Short mmCIF file of C-alpha atoms and ligand atoms in Angstrom, two decimals:
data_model
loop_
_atom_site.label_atom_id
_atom_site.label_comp_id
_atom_site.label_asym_id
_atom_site.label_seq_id
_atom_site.Cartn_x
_atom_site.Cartn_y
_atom_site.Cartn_z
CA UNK A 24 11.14 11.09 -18.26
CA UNK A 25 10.60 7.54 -18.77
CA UNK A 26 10.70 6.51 -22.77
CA UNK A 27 9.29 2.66 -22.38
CA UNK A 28 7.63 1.44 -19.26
CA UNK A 29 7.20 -2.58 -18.88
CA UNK A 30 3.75 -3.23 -16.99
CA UNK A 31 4.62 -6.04 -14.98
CA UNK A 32 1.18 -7.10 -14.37
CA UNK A 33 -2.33 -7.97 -16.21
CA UNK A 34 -5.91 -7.25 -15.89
CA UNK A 35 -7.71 -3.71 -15.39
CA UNK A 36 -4.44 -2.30 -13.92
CA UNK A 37 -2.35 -3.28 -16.95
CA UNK A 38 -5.18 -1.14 -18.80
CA UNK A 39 -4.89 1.91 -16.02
CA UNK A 40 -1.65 2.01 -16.05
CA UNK A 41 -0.79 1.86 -19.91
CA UNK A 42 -3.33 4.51 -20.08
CA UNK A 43 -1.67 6.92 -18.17
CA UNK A 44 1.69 5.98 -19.99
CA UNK A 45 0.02 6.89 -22.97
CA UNK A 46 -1.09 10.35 -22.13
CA UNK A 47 2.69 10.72 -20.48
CA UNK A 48 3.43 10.22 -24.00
CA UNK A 49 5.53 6.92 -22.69
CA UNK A 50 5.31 3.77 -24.86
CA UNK A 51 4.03 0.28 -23.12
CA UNK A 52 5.57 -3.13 -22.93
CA UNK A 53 2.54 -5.82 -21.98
CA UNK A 54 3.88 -9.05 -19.90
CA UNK A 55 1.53 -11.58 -20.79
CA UNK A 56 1.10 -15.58 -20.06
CA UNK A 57 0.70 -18.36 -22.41
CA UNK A 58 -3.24 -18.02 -21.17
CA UNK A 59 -3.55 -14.21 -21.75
CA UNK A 60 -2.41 -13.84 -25.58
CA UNK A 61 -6.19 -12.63 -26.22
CA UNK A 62 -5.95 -10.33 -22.99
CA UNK A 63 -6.86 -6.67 -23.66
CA UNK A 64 -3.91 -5.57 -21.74
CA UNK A 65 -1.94 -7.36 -24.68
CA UNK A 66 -3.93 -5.82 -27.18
CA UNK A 67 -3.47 -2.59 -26.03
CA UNK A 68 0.05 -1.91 -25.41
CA UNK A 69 2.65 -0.63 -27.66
CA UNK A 70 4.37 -4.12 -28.13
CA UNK A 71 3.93 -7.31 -25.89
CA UNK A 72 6.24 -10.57 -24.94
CA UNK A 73 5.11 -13.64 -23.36
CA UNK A 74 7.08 -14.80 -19.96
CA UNK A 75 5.40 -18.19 -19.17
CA UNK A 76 2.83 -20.84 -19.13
CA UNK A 77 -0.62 -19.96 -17.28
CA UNK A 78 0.08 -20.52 -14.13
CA UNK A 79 0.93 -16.79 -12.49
CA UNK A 80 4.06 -18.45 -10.29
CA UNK A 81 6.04 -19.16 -13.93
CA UNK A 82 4.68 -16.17 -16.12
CA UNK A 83 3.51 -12.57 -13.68
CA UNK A 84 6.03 -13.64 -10.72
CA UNK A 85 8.71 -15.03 -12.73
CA UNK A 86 11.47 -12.42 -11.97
CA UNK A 87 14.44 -13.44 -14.49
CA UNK A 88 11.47 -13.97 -17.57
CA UNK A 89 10.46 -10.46 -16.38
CA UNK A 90 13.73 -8.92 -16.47
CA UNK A 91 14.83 -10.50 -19.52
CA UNK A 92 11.70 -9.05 -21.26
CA UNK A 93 12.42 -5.40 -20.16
CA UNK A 94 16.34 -5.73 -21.18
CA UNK A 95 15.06 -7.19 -24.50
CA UNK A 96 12.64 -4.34 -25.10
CA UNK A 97 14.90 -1.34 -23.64
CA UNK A 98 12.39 -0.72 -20.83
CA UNK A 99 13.77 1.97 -18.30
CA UNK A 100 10.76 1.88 -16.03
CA UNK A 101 8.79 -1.69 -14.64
CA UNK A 102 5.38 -0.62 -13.01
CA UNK A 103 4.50 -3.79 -10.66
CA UNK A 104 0.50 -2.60 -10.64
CA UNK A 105 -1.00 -4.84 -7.64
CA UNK A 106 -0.58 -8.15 -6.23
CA UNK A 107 1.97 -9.89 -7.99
CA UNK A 108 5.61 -8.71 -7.37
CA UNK A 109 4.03 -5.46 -6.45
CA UNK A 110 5.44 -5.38 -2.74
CA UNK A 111 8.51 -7.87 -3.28
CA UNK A 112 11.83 -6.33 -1.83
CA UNK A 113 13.78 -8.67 -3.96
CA UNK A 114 11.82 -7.87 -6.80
CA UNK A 115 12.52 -4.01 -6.68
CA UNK A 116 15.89 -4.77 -6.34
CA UNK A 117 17.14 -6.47 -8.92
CA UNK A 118 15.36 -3.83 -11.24
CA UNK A 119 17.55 -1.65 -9.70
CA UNK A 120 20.15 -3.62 -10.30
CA UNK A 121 19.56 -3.78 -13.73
CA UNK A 122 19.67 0.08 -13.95
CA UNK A 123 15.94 0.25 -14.59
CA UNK A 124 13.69 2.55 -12.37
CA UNK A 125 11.05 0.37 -10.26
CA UNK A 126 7.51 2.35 -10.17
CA UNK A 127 7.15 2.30 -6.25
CA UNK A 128 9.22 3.06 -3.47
CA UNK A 129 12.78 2.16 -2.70
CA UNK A 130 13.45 -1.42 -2.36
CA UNK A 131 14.35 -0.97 1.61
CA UNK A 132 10.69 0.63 2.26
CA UNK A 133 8.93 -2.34 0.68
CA UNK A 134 11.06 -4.01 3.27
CA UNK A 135 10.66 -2.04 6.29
CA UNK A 136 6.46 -1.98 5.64
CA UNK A 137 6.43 -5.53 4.97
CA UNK A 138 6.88 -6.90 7.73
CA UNK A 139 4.12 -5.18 10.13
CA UNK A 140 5.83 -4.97 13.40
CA UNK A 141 8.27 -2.70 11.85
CA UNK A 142 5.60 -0.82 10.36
CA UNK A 143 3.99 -0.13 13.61
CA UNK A 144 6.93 0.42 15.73
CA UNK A 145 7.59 3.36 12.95
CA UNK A 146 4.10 4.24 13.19
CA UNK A 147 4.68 4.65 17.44
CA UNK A 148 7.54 6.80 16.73
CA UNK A 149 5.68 9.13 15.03
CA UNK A 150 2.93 9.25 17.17
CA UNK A 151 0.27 7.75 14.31
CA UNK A 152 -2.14 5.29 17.02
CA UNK A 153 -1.87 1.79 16.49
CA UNK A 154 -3.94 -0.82 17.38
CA UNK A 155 -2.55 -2.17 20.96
CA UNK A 156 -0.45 -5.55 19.86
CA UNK A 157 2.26 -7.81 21.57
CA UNK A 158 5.29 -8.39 19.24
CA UNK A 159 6.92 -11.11 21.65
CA UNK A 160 4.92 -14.13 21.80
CA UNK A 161 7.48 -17.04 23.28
CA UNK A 162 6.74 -15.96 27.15
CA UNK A 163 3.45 -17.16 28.18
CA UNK A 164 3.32 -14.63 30.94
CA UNK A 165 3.58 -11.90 28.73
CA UNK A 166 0.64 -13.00 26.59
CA UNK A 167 -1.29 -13.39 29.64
CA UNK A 168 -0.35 -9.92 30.95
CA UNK A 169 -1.59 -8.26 27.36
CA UNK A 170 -5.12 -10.20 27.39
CA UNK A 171 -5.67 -9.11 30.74
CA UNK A 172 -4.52 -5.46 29.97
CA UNK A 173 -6.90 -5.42 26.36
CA UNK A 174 -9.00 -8.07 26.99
CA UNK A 175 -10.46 -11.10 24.92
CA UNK A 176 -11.01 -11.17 21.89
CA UNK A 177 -7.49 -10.67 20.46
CA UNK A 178 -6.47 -11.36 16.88
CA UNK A 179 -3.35 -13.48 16.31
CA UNK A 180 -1.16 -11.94 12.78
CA UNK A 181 1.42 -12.64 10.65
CA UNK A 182 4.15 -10.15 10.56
CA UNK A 183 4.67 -10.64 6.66
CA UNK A 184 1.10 -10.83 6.33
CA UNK A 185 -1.50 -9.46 3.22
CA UNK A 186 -4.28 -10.92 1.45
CA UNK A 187 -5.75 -11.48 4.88
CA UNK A 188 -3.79 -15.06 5.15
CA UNK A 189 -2.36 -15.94 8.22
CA UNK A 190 -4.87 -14.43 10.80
CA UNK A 191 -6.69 -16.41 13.92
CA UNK A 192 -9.26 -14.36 15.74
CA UNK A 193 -9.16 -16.00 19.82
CA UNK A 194 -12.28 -15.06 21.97
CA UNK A 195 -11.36 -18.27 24.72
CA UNK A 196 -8.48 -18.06 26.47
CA UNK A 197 -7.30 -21.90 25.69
CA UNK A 198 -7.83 -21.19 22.21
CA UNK A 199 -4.50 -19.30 21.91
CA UNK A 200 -2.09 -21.90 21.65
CA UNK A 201 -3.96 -23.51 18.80
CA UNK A 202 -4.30 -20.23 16.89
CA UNK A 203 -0.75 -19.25 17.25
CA UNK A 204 0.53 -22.60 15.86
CA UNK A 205 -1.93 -22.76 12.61
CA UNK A 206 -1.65 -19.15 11.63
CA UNK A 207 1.96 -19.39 12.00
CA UNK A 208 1.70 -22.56 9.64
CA UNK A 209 -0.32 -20.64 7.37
CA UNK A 210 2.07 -17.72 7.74
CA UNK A 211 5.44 -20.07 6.46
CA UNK A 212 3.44 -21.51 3.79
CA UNK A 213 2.09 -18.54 2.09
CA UNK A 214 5.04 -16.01 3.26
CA UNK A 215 7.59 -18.01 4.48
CA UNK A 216 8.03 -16.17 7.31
CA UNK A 217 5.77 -17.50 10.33
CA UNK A 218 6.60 -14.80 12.88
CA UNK A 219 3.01 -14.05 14.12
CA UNK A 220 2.45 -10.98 16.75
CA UNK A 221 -0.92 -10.22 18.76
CA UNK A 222 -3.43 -7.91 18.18
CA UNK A 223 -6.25 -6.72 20.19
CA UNK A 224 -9.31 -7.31 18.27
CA UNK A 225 -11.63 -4.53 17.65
CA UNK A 226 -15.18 -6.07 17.28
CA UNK A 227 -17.06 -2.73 15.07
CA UNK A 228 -14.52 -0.86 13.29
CA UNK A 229 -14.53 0.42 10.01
CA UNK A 230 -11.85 -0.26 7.82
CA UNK A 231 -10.27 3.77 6.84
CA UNK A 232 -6.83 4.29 4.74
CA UNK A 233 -5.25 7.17 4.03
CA UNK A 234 -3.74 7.97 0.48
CA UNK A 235 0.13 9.53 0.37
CA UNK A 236 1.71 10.41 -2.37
CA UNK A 237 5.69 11.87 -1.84
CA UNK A 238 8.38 12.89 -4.17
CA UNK A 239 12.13 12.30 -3.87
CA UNK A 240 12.48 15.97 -2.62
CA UNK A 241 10.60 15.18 0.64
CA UNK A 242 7.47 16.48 -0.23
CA UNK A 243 4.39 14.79 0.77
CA UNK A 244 0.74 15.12 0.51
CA UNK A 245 -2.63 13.19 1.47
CA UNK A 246 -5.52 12.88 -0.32
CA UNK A 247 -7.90 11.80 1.93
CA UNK A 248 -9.41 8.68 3.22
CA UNK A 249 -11.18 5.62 1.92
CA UNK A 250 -13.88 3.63 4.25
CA UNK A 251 -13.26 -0.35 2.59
CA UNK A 252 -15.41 -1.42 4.77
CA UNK A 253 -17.30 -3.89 2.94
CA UNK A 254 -15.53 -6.91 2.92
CA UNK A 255 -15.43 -10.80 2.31
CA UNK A 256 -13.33 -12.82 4.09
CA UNK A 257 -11.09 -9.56 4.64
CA UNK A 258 -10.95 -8.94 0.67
CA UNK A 259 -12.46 -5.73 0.35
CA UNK A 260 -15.81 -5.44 -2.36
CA UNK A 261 -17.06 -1.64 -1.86
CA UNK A 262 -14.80 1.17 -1.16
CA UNK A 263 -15.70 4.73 -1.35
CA UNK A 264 -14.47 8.23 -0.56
CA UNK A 265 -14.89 10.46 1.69
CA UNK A 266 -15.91 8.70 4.62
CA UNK A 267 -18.95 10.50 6.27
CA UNK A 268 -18.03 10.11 9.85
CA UNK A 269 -14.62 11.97 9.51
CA UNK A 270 -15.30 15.63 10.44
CA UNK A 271 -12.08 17.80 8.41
CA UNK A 272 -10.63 18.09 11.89
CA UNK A 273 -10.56 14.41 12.32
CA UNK A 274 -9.00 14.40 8.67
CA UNK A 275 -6.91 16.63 8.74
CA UNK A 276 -5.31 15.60 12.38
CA UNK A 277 -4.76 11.86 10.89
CA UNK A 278 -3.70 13.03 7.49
CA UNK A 279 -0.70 15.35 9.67
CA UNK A 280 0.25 12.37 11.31
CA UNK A 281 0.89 10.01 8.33
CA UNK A 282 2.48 12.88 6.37
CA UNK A 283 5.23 13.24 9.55
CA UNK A 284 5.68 9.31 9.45
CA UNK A 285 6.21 8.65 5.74
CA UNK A 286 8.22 12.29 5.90
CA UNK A 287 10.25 10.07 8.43
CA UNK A 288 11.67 6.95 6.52
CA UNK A 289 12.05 9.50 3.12
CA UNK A 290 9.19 7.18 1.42
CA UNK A 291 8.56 8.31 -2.19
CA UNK A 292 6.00 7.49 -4.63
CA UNK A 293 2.38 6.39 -3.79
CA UNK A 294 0.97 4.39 -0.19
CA UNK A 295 -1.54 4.02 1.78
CA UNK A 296 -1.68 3.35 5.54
CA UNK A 297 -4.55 1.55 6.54
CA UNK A 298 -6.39 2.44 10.00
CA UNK A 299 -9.32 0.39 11.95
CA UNK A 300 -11.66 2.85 13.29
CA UNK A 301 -14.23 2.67 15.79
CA UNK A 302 -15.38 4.86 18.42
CA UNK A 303 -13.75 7.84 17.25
CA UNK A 304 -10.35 6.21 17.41
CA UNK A 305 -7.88 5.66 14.98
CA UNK A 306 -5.75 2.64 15.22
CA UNK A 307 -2.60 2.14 12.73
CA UNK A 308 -2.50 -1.88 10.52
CA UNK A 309 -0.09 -1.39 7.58
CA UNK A 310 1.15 -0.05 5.53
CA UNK A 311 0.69 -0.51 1.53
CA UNK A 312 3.72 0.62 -0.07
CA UNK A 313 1.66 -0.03 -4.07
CA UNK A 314 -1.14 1.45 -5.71
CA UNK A 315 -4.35 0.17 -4.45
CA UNK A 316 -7.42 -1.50 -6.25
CA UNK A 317 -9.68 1.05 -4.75
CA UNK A 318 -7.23 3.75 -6.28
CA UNK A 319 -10.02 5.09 -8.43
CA UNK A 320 -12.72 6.37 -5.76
CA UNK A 321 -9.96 9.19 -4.33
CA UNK A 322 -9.06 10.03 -7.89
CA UNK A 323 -12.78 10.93 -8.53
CA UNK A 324 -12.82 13.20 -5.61
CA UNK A 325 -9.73 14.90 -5.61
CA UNK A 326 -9.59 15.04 -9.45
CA UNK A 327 -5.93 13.97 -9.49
CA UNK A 328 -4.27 11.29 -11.32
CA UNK A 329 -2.58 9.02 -9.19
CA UNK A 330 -0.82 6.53 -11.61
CA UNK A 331 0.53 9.44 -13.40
CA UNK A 332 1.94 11.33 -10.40
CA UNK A 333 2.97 7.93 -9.57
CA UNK A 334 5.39 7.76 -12.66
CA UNK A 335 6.23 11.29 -12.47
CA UNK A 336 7.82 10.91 -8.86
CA UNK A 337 9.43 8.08 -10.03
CA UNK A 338 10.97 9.61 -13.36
CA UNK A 339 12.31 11.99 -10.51
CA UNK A 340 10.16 14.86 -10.94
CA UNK A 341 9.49 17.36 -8.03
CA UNK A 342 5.19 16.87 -6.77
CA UNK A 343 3.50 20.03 -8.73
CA UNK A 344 0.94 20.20 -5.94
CA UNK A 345 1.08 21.18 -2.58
CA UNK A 346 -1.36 20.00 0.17
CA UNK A 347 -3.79 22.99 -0.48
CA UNK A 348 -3.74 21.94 -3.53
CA UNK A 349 -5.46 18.89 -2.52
CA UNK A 350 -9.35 19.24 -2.30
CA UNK A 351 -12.42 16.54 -2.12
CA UNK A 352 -15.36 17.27 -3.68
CA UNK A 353 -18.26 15.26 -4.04
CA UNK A 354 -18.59 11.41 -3.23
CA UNK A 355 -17.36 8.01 -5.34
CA UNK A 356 -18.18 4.50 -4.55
CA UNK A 357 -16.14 1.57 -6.53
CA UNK A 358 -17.90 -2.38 -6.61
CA UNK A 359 -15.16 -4.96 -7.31
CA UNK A 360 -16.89 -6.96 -10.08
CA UNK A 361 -15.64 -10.64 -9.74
CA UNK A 362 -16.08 -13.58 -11.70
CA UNK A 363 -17.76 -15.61 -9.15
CA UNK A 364 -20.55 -17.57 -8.32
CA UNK A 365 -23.47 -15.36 -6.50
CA UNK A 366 -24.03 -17.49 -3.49
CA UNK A 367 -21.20 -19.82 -3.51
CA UNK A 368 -18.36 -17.39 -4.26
CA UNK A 369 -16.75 -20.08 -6.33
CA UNK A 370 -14.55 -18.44 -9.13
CA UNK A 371 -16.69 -18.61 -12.28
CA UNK A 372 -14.24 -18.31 -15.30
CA UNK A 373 -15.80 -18.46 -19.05
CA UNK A 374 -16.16 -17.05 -22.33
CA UNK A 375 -18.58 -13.80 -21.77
CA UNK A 376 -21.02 -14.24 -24.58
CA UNK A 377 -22.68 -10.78 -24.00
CA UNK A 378 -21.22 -7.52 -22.62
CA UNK A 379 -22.20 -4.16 -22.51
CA UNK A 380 -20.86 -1.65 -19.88
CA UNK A 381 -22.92 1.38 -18.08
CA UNK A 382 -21.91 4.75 -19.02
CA UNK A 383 -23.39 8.25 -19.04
CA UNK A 384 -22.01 11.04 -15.93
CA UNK A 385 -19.84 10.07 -13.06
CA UNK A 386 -19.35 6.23 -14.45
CA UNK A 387 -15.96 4.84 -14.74
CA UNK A 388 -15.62 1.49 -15.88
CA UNK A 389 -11.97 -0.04 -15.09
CA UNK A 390 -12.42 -3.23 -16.85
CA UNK A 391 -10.02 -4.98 -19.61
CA UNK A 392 -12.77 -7.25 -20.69
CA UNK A 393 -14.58 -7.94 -23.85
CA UNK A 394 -17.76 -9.74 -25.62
CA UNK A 395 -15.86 -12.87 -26.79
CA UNK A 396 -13.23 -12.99 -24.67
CA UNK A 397 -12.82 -15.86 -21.90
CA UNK A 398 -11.98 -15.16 -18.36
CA UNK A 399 -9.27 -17.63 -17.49
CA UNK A 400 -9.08 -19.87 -14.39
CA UNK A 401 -5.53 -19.26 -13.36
CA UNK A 402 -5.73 -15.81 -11.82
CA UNK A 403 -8.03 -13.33 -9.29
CA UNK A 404 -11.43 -13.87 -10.55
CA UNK A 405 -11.78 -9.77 -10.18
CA UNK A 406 -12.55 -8.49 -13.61
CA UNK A 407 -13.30 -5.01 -13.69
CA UNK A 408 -14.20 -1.81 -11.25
CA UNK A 409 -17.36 0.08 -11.53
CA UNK A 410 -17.33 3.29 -9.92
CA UNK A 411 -19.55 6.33 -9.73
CA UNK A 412 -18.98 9.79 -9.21
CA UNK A 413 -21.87 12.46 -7.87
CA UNK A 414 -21.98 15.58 -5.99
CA UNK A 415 -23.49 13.82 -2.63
CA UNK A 416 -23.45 10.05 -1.32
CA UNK A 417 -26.85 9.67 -1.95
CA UNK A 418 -26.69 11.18 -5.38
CA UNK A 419 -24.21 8.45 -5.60
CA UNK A 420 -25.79 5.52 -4.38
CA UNK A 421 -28.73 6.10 -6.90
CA UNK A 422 -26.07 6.58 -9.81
CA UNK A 423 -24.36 3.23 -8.53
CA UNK A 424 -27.72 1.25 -8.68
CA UNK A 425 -28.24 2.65 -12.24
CA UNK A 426 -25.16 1.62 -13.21
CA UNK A 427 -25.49 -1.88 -11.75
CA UNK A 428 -28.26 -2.36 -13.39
CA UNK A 429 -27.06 -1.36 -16.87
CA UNK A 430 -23.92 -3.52 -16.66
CA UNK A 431 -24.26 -6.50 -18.72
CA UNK A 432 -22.18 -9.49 -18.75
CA UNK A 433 -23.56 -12.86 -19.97
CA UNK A 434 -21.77 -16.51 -20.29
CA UNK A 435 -19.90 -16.31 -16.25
CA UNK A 436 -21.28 -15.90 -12.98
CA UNK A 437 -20.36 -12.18 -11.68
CA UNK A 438 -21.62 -10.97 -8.37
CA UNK A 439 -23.33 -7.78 -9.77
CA UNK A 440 -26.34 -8.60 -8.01
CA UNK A 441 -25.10 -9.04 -4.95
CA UNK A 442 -23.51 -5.50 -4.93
CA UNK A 443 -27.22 -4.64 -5.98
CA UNK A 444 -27.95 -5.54 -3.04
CA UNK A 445 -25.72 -4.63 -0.24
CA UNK A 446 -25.97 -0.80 -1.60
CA UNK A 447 -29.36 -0.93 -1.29
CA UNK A 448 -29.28 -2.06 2.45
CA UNK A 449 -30.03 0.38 4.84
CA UNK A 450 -26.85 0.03 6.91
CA UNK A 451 -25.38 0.97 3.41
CA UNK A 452 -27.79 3.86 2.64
CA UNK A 453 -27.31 5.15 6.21
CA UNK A 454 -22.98 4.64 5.81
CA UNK A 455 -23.94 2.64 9.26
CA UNK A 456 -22.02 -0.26 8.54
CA UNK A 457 -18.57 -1.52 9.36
CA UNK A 458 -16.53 -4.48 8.86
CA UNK A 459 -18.72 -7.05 9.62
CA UNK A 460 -21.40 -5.92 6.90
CA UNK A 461 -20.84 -8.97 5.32
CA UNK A 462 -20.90 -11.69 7.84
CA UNK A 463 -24.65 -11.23 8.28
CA UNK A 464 -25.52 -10.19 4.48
CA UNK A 465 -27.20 -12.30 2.47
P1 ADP B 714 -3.89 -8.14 5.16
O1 ADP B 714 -2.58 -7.44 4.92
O2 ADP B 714 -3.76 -9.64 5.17
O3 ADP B 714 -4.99 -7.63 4.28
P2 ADP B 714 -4.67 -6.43 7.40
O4 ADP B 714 -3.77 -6.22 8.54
O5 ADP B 714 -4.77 -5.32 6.38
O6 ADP B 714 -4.27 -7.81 6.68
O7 ADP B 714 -6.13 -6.77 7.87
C1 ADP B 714 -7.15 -7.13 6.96
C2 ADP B 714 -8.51 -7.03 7.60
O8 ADP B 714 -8.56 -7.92 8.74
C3 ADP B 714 -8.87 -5.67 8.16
O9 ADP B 714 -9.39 -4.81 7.18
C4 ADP B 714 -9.89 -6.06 9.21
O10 ADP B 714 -11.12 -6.37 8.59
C5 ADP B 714 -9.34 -7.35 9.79
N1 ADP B 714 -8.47 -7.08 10.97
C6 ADP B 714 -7.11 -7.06 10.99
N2 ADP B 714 -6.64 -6.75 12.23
C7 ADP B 714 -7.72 -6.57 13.01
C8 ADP B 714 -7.93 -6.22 14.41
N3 ADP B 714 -6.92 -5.98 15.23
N4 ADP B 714 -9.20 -6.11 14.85
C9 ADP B 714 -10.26 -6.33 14.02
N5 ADP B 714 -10.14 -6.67 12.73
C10 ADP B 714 -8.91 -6.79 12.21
#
């Protein structure tokens, strides 16, 4: 078992993950920027070193200031959280070269689920659905032939793609050309890697992922889906779990597939594949070879600690539970609570003059914020997760609205309100909404 894990990352999931170190009995090492010496994260951990100036590209992604920190502690385990270095290859690898055990999956599967084509074409081995695409975009014929075949509108992609960069929706056919060049511009500049592949694009789907979680003895389990549904400029806001259109056929049918295609590559540790769903149909994205944000809504449900298992697969340990194991009870919902500016969206960092946080049963608050403390302008303006936890989605609605409403935070702009809001909608009350809730909210 691990003796010191470095949390290579800040925020609420420097908190969630140095709490489950601590009940592991594992002591923490916080990373930490010039602009995050106050930062609970910091406070919190067992001992702390700063790796940069503010800005995240010389302090949270500076590799050699990273691996110098862990060598200098005697860290034998770096947990990358989210974002960040979280899903880079190179990253992963030079841990290993350093002889110190990565939190996530082998350096190659980062790789291999990086780059989406791959993904899919792994995906279509295994006979998971994907969303029809066209990989080979230089011969005009052939990207004729595919919009004829799925028909306009299509969705143009980068291969390396995430944070929903690098993606041109085409509904006119003369479009194309001018979506293909700028999103593979955008792709090189944020990625650098502008191979860009076609999509076709599904106008109502819902946005459902699946949760794995596999040890290095080739044991794998699922724990359900999450609907993510709710989202802002693809950036997702609400998640919640179970979905209520999934029937435990449907479930279980997808749930066998991923198993047999993460079972395939020998993929350890904890992912998620994301699906688009509409009419019944699942169709494969990518795959997220991390923990996720919305992490928290399938731990509620299937009362199973997924940063912990997390570690323990990677200390080498065999799973302890076995797919029957695995059951969901009940119903969570998480709000992303970001810094931001209600209408505008406009990142609102600040010193937070008042704060009090909800509480009472079924509320989780994953925040590492605190009256006094000022949000700072260099990173995510995310600052915390709220989510509930009740018996039934409706029971769970009205405990997210309480909640909502008993969160305080004064001095910044937060978009509380706004998730006051949507969940009071009746697309939201109904679970009749999908992915573009929020182009018509307001
Ligand atoms: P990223 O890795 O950048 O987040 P994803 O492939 O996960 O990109 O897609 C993000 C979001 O973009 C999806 O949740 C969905 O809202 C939208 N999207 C992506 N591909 C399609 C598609 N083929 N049809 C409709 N919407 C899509």
């Amino acid at each position: 078992m691990f003796k010191k894990i470095l949390i290579a990352n800040r925020g609420e999931i420097a908190l969630r993950v140095l709490r489950a170190c601590r009940e592991l009995d594992i002591k923490t090492v916080a990373i930490h920027s010039e602009a995050d010496e106050s930062a609970m994260h910091v406070r919190m951990a067992d001992e702390s070193i700063c790796v940069g100036p503010a800005s995240a590209q010389s302090s949270y992604l500076n590799i050699p200031a990273i691996i110098t920190a862990a060598t200098l502690t005697n860290a034998d385990g770096i947990h990358p959280g989210y974002g960040f270095l979280s899903e880079n290859q190179r990253f992963a690898e030079i841990i290993e070269e350093h002889n110190i055990k990565f939190i996530g999956p082998h350096s190659n599967h980062i790789k291999i689920m990086g780059n989406k084509i791959d993904a899919k074409k792994i995906m279509d081995d295994n006979k998971v659905p994907t969303v029809p695409g066209l990989n080979n975009i230089a011969n005009k014929k052939e990207i004729n032939d595919f919009i004829n075949k799925v028909k306009l509108p299509i969705i143009v992609k980068a291969a390396s793609g995430g944070g929903g960069k690098g993606m041109r929706v085409v509904t006119n056919h003369e479009d194309i050309e001018n979506a293909i060049i700028s999103a593979k511009t955008e792709a090189k500049k944020s990625f650098n890697d502008d191979k860009v592949y076609l999509e076709k694009f599904l106008t109502t789907p819902k946005h459902i992922e699946i949760q794995v979680l596999a040890d290095s003895f080739g044991n794998v389990v699922t724990l359900g889906e999450r609907d993510c549904s709710i989202q802002r400029k693809h950036q997702k806001l609400i998640e919640e779990s179970p979905s209520d259109l999934l029937s435990s056929n449907k479930r279980e049918e997808i749930s066998e597939l991923c198993k047999k295609a993460v079972l395939s590559i020998g993929y350890e540790g904890v992912g998620t594949l994301e699906f688009l769903y509409e009419n019944n149909n699942f169709y494969f994205m990518e795959m997220n070879t991390r923990l996720q944000v919305e992490h928290p809504v399938t731990e509620m449900v299937t009362g199973i600690d997924l940063v912990k298992q997390q570690i323990l697969t990677a200390a080498g340990e065999k799973l302890n539970l076995t797919q029957k194991d695995i059951m969901m009870k009940g119903h969570a919902i998480e709000c992303r609570i970001n810094a931001e500016h209600p209408e505008s969206f406009v990142p609102s960092p600040g010193k937070i003059t008042q704060y009090h946080e909800p509480g009472g049963l079924g509320v989780r608050v994953d925040a590492a914020i605190y009256q006094g403390y000022s949000v700072p302008p260099h990173y995510d303006s995310m600052i915390g997760k709220l989510i509930t936890y009740a018996d039934n989605r409706k029971e769970c609605i009205s405990r997210m609205k309480r909640a909502l409403e008993e969160y305080i935070i004064m001095g910044i702009n937060t978009n509380i309100q706004m998730h006051q809001k949507i969940i009071m909608t009746e697309e939201f009350k109904t679970g009749k909404y999908d992915i573009n809730f929020m182009s018509t909210f307001n």
